[in-house]
CSV table of C-alpha atoms in Angstrom, one decimal:
chain,number,residue,atom,x,y,z
A,1,MET,CA,184.8,-10.0,-161.7
A,2,ALA,CA,182.3,-11.0,-164.5
A,3,ILE,CA,181.7,-8.3,-167.5
A,4,HIS,CA,177.9,-8.1,-168.6
A,5,THR,CA,177.9,-7.3,-171.9
A,6,TYR,CA,175.1,-8.1,-174.9
A,7,VAL,CA,174.1,-8.6,-178.5
A,8,ASP,CA,170.9,-7.9,-180.4
A,9,LEU,CA,169.2,-11.2,-180.4
A,10,GLU,CA,168.2,-11.0,-184.1
A,11,ILE,CA,166.3,-14.4,-184.7
A,12,ASP,CA,162.5,-15.2,-185.3
A,13,GLU,CA,161.9,-16.5,-182.3
A,14,ALA,CA,162.4,-12.9,-180.8
A,15,ARG,CA,159.9,-11.0,-182.6
A,16,PHE,CA,157.1,-11.6,-180.7
A,17,LEU,CA,158.7,-10.4,-177.7
A,18,ALA,CA,160.0,-7.1,-179.5
A,19,ASP,CA,156.5,-6.6,-180.6
A,20,LEU,CA,155.0,-7.2,-177.0
A,21,VAL,CA,157.5,-4.7,-175.8
A,22,GLY,CA,156.3,-2.1,-177.9
A,23,ILE,CA,152.7,-2.4,-177.5
A,24,GLU,CA,153.6,-2.3,-173.4
A,25,TYR,CA,155.3,0.9,-174.0
A,26,ASP,CA,151.9,2.3,-175.8
A,27,LEU,CA,149.6,1.2,-173.4
A,28,ASN,CA,151.6,2.4,-170.0
A,29,THR,CA,151.8,5.9,-171.9
A,30,THR,CA,148.3,5.9,-172.6
A,31,ILE,CA,147.7,5.3,-168.9
A,32,ASP,CA,150.0,8.0,-167.8
A,33,TRP,CA,148.0,10.3,-170.2
A,34,CYS,CA,144.9,9.2,-168.7
A,35,ASP,CA,146.3,10.3,-165.1
A,36,HIS,CA,147.3,13.8,-166.7
A,37,PHE,CA,143.8,14.0,-168.1
A,38,ASP,CA,142.2,13.7,-164.7
A,39,GLU,CA,144.6,16.0,-163.1
A,40,LEU,CA,143.8,18.9,-165.6
A,41,MET,CA,140.0,18.0,-165.1
A,42,SER,CA,140.8,18.6,-161.5
A,43,ALA,CA,142.1,21.7,-162.2
A,44,ILE,CA,139.7,22.9,-164.3
A,45,MET,CA,136.8,22.2,-161.6
A,46,SER,CA,138.8,24.1,-159.3
A,47,LYS,CA,139.4,27.4,-161.8
A,48,GLN,CA,142.9,26.9,-161.5
A,49,GLY,CA,143.3,24.7,-165.1
A,50,THR,CA,142.7,25.6,-168.8
A,51,THR,CA,139.8,24.0,-171.2
A,52,TRP,CA,142.1,24.1,-174.2
A,53,LEU,CA,144.2,21.7,-173.5
A,54,VAL,CA,141.3,19.1,-173.1
A,55,GLU,CA,141.0,18.2,-176.9
A,56,PRO,CA,145.1,17.9,-177.7
A,57,LEU,CA,145.3,15.5,-174.7
A,58,THR,CA,142.1,13.6,-175.8
A,59,THR,CA,143.7,13.2,-179.3
A,60,ALA,CA,147.0,12.3,-177.8
A,61,ILE,CA,145.2,9.6,-175.6
A,62,LEU,CA,143.0,7.9,-178.7
A,63,VAL,CA,145.9,7.9,-181.0
A,64,ARG,CA,148.4,6.3,-178.5
A,65,PHE,CA,146.1,3.8,-176.9
A,66,MET,CA,144.8,2.7,-180.7
A,67,ARG,CA,148.5,2.6,-182.0
A,68,ALA,CA,148.9,-0.6,-179.7
A,69,PHE,CA,146.5,-2.8,-181.7
A,70,GLY,CA,145.7,0.1,-184.7
A,71,GLY,CA,147.5,-2.1,-187.6
A,72,GLY,CA,151.1,-1.9,-188.8
A,73,VAL,CA,153.8,-4.3,-188.8
A,74,ARG,CA,153.4,-6.0,-185.4
A,75,PHE,CA,149.7,-6.2,-185.2
A,76,GLY,CA,149.7,-9.8,-186.8
A,77,SER,CA,151.6,-11.5,-184.3
A,78,THR,CA,149.8,-10.1,-181.1
A,79,LYS,CA,146.2,-9.3,-181.9
A,80,HIS,CA,145.1,-12.4,-179.8
A,81,ILE,CA,146.0,-10.2,-176.5
A,82,LEU,CA,142.8,-8.4,-177.1
A,83,SER,CA,140.9,-12.0,-176.5
A,84,TYR,CA,142.0,-11.0,-172.4
A,85,LEU,CA,139.3,-8.3,-172.5
A,86,SER,CA,136.2,-9.0,-170.9
A,87,GLU,CA,132.8,-8.7,-173.1
A,88,GLU,CA,132.4,-5.1,-171.2
A,89,GLU,CA,135.9,-4.0,-172.3
A,90,LYS,CA,135.5,-5.2,-175.7
A,91,LEU,CA,132.9,-2.8,-176.2
A,92,HIS,CA,134.7,-0.2,-174.5
A,93,TYR,CA,137.5,-1.1,-176.9
A,94,ASP,CA,135.5,-0.9,-180.2
A,95,TYR,CA,133.9,2.3,-179.1
A,96,PHE,CA,137.4,4.1,-178.5
A,97,ARG,CA,138.8,2.3,-181.8
A,98,ASN,CA,135.5,3.8,-183.8
A,99,LEU,CA,136.0,7.1,-182.0
A,100,ARG,CA,139.4,7.6,-183.3
A,101,SER,CA,139.2,6.2,-186.8
A,102,LYS,CA,135.7,8.0,-187.4
A,103,HIS,CA,136.3,11.4,-185.9
A,104,VAL,CA,139.5,12.2,-184.4
A,105,ALA,CA,141.8,10.7,-187.1
A,106,HIS,CA,139.3,11.1,-190.2
A,107,SER,CA,136.4,13.3,-190.4
A,108,VAL,CA,133.6,10.4,-191.3
A,109,ASN,CA,130.7,10.5,-188.7
A,110,GLU,CA,128.5,13.1,-187.3
A,111,PHE,CA,130.6,14.2,-184.1
A,112,GLU,CA,131.7,16.9,-186.4
A,113,ASP,CA,129.0,19.4,-187.9
A,114,ASN,CA,129.7,22.1,-189.7
A,115,GLN,CA,127.2,24.4,-191.3
A,116,VAL,CA,126.7,27.3,-193.6
A,117,LYS,CA,124.0,29.9,-192.8
A,118,ALA,CA,122.2,32.7,-194.4
A,119,TYR,CA,120.9,35.5,-192.3
A,120,TYR,CA,118.2,37.4,-193.3
A,121,ILE,CA,115.9,40.3,-191.9
A,122,GLU,CA,112.3,39.2,-191.2
A,123,GLY,CA,109.6,41.3,-192.9
A,124,SER,CA,111.9,42.7,-195.5
A,125,ALA,CA,110.0,43.3,-198.6
A,126,GLU,CA,112.8,41.3,-200.8
A,127,ASN,CA,114.2,38.1,-199.6
A,128,GLY,CA,115.9,39.7,-196.6
A,129,ILE,CA,119.2,37.6,-196.7
A,130,ASN,CA,122.4,40.3,-195.6
A,131,SER,CA,124.9,37.9,-195.1
A,132,ILE,CA,126.4,34.4,-195.0
A,133,GLN,CA,127.9,33.0,-192.1
A,134,THR,CA,129.5,29.7,-190.8
A,135,GLY,CA,129.0,27.8,-187.8
A,136,CYS,CA,130.4,24.3,-186.3
A,137,SER,CA,129.8,21.8,-183.3
A,138,ARG,CA,131.9,18.9,-182.5
A,139,ILE,CA,133.1,16.5,-179.9
A,140,THR,CA,136.1,17.9,-178.5
A,141,GLY,CA,137.0,15.7,-175.6
A,142,LEU,CA,136.8,12.6,-173.6
A,143,SER,CA,134.7,12.8,-170.6
A,144,SER,CA,136.1,11.7,-167.2
A,145,SER,CA,134.2,8.2,-167.1
A,146,GLU,CA,135.3,7.3,-170.9
A,147,ILE,CA,139.0,8.3,-169.4
A,148,LYS,CA,138.4,5.5,-166.9
A,149,LYS,CA,137.5,3.1,-169.1
A,150,ILE,CA,140.1,3.6,-171.3
A,151,ARG,CA,142.4,3.2,-168.3
A,152,CYS,CA,140.6,0.1,-167.0
A,153,VAL,CA,141.1,-1.7,-170.7
A,154,CYS,CA,144.7,-0.7,-170.6
A,155,HIS,CA,145.4,-2.1,-167.4
A,156,THR,CA,144.1,-5.5,-168.3
A,157,LEU,CA,146.1,-5.5,-171.5
A,158,VAL,CA,149.4,-4.6,-169.8
A,159,ALA,CA,148.9,-7.4,-167.1
A,160,ALA,CA,148.2,-10.1,-170.1
A,161,ILE,CA,151.3,-8.6,-171.9
A,162,GLN,CA,153.8,-8.4,-168.9
A,163,SER,CA,152.7,-12.2,-168.1
A,164,GLU,CA,153.6,-13.2,-172.1
A,165,ILE,CA,156.5,-11.0,-172.0
A,166,LYS,CA,157.8,-13.2,-169.2
A,167,ASP,CA,157.1,-16.6,-170.7
A,168,GLU,CA,158.6,-15.5,-173.9
A,169,LYS,CA,162.1,-14.1,-172.0
A,170,SER,CA,161.6,-17.9,-170.9
A,171,LYS,CA,161.3,-19.3,-174.1
A,172,LEU,CA,164.0,-17.4,-175.2
A,173,LEU,CA,166.4,-18.5,-172.6
A,174,ASN,CA,165.8,-21.8,-173.5
A,175,ILE,CA,166.6,-21.6,-177.2
A,176,THR,CA,169.9,-19.5,-177.0
A,177,SER,CA,171.0,-22.1,-174.4
A,178,GLN,CA,171.5,-24.0,-177.2
A,179,TYR,CA,173.6,-21.5,-179.0
A,180,THR,CA,177.8,-21.6,-178.3
A,181,LYS,CA,179.3,-18.4,-177.5
A,182,LYS,CA,181.0,-18.3,-181.0
A,183,GLU,CA,177.6,-18.6,-182.5
A,184,ILE,CA,176.1,-15.8,-180.0
A,185,VAL,CA,178.8,-13.2,-180.6
A,186,LYS,CA,177.8,-13.4,-184.2
A,187,PHE,CA,174.9,-11.2,-183.3
A,188,LYS,CA,176.6,-8.1,-182.7
A,189,MET,CA,175.6,-5.4,-180.8
A,190,LYS,CA,173.5,-2.6,-183.0
A,191,MET,CA,173.7,0.9,-182.3
A,192,PRO,CA,170.6,3.0,-181.3
A,193,LYS,CA,169.1,3.9,-185.0
A,194,HIS,CA,168.7,7.5,-186.0
A,195,PRO,CA,166.1,7.4,-189.0
A,196,SER,CA,166.3,10.6,-191.3
A,197,LYS,CA,163.7,12.1,-193.0
A,198,ILE,CA,163.7,9.9,-196.2
A,199,ASP,CA,163.0,6.9,-193.8
A,200,VAL,CA,159.2,8.2,-192.9
A,201,THR,CA,157.7,5.8,-195.7
A,202,LYS,CA,159.8,2.9,-195.0
A,203,GLY,CA,158.2,-0.5,-192.9
A,204,ARG,CA,159.8,-1.4,-190.1
A,205,LYS,CA,161.6,-5.0,-190.6
């Protein structure tokens, strides 16, 4: 009976496939969280859910969605995948990218409005001001229609990525078929990484 084992294929040609797998994971996770968002909204509408979860789930969805193509060590080789989007989907993607970058991750646009208010008594002989208070208004959650748009964009991208993953596996199989067994076993089997706190600033190779 044949014994199947593996080695970690650490060659330049394999890097693109590894990046694709990472992006696929981010997008599939986003789809799952969009499904949970819909379930949450249904529960809220039937008065069985709590609204406080809308904001953290919105934040998680936008951050994970934009993580797929938001820069980092894998973006350079994979940004062409966005070309699979239709013109309408590209508009949706740009909107959510700006929403994440200009409001959720950074305080930039007018989706957040913090006010300082001076309360006064009308008709007072003096200026009438008797207290200083603060207030705020902000966008805290996505709508169900926006969740639907994110999910549609993710499905388009996942389909494209899965096609490219299949092609890359075929290419790598052809490449590795040229190796001798002695060359293959030199790659070794890597143990799973367990980064420490000091690794948080280190770039992934």
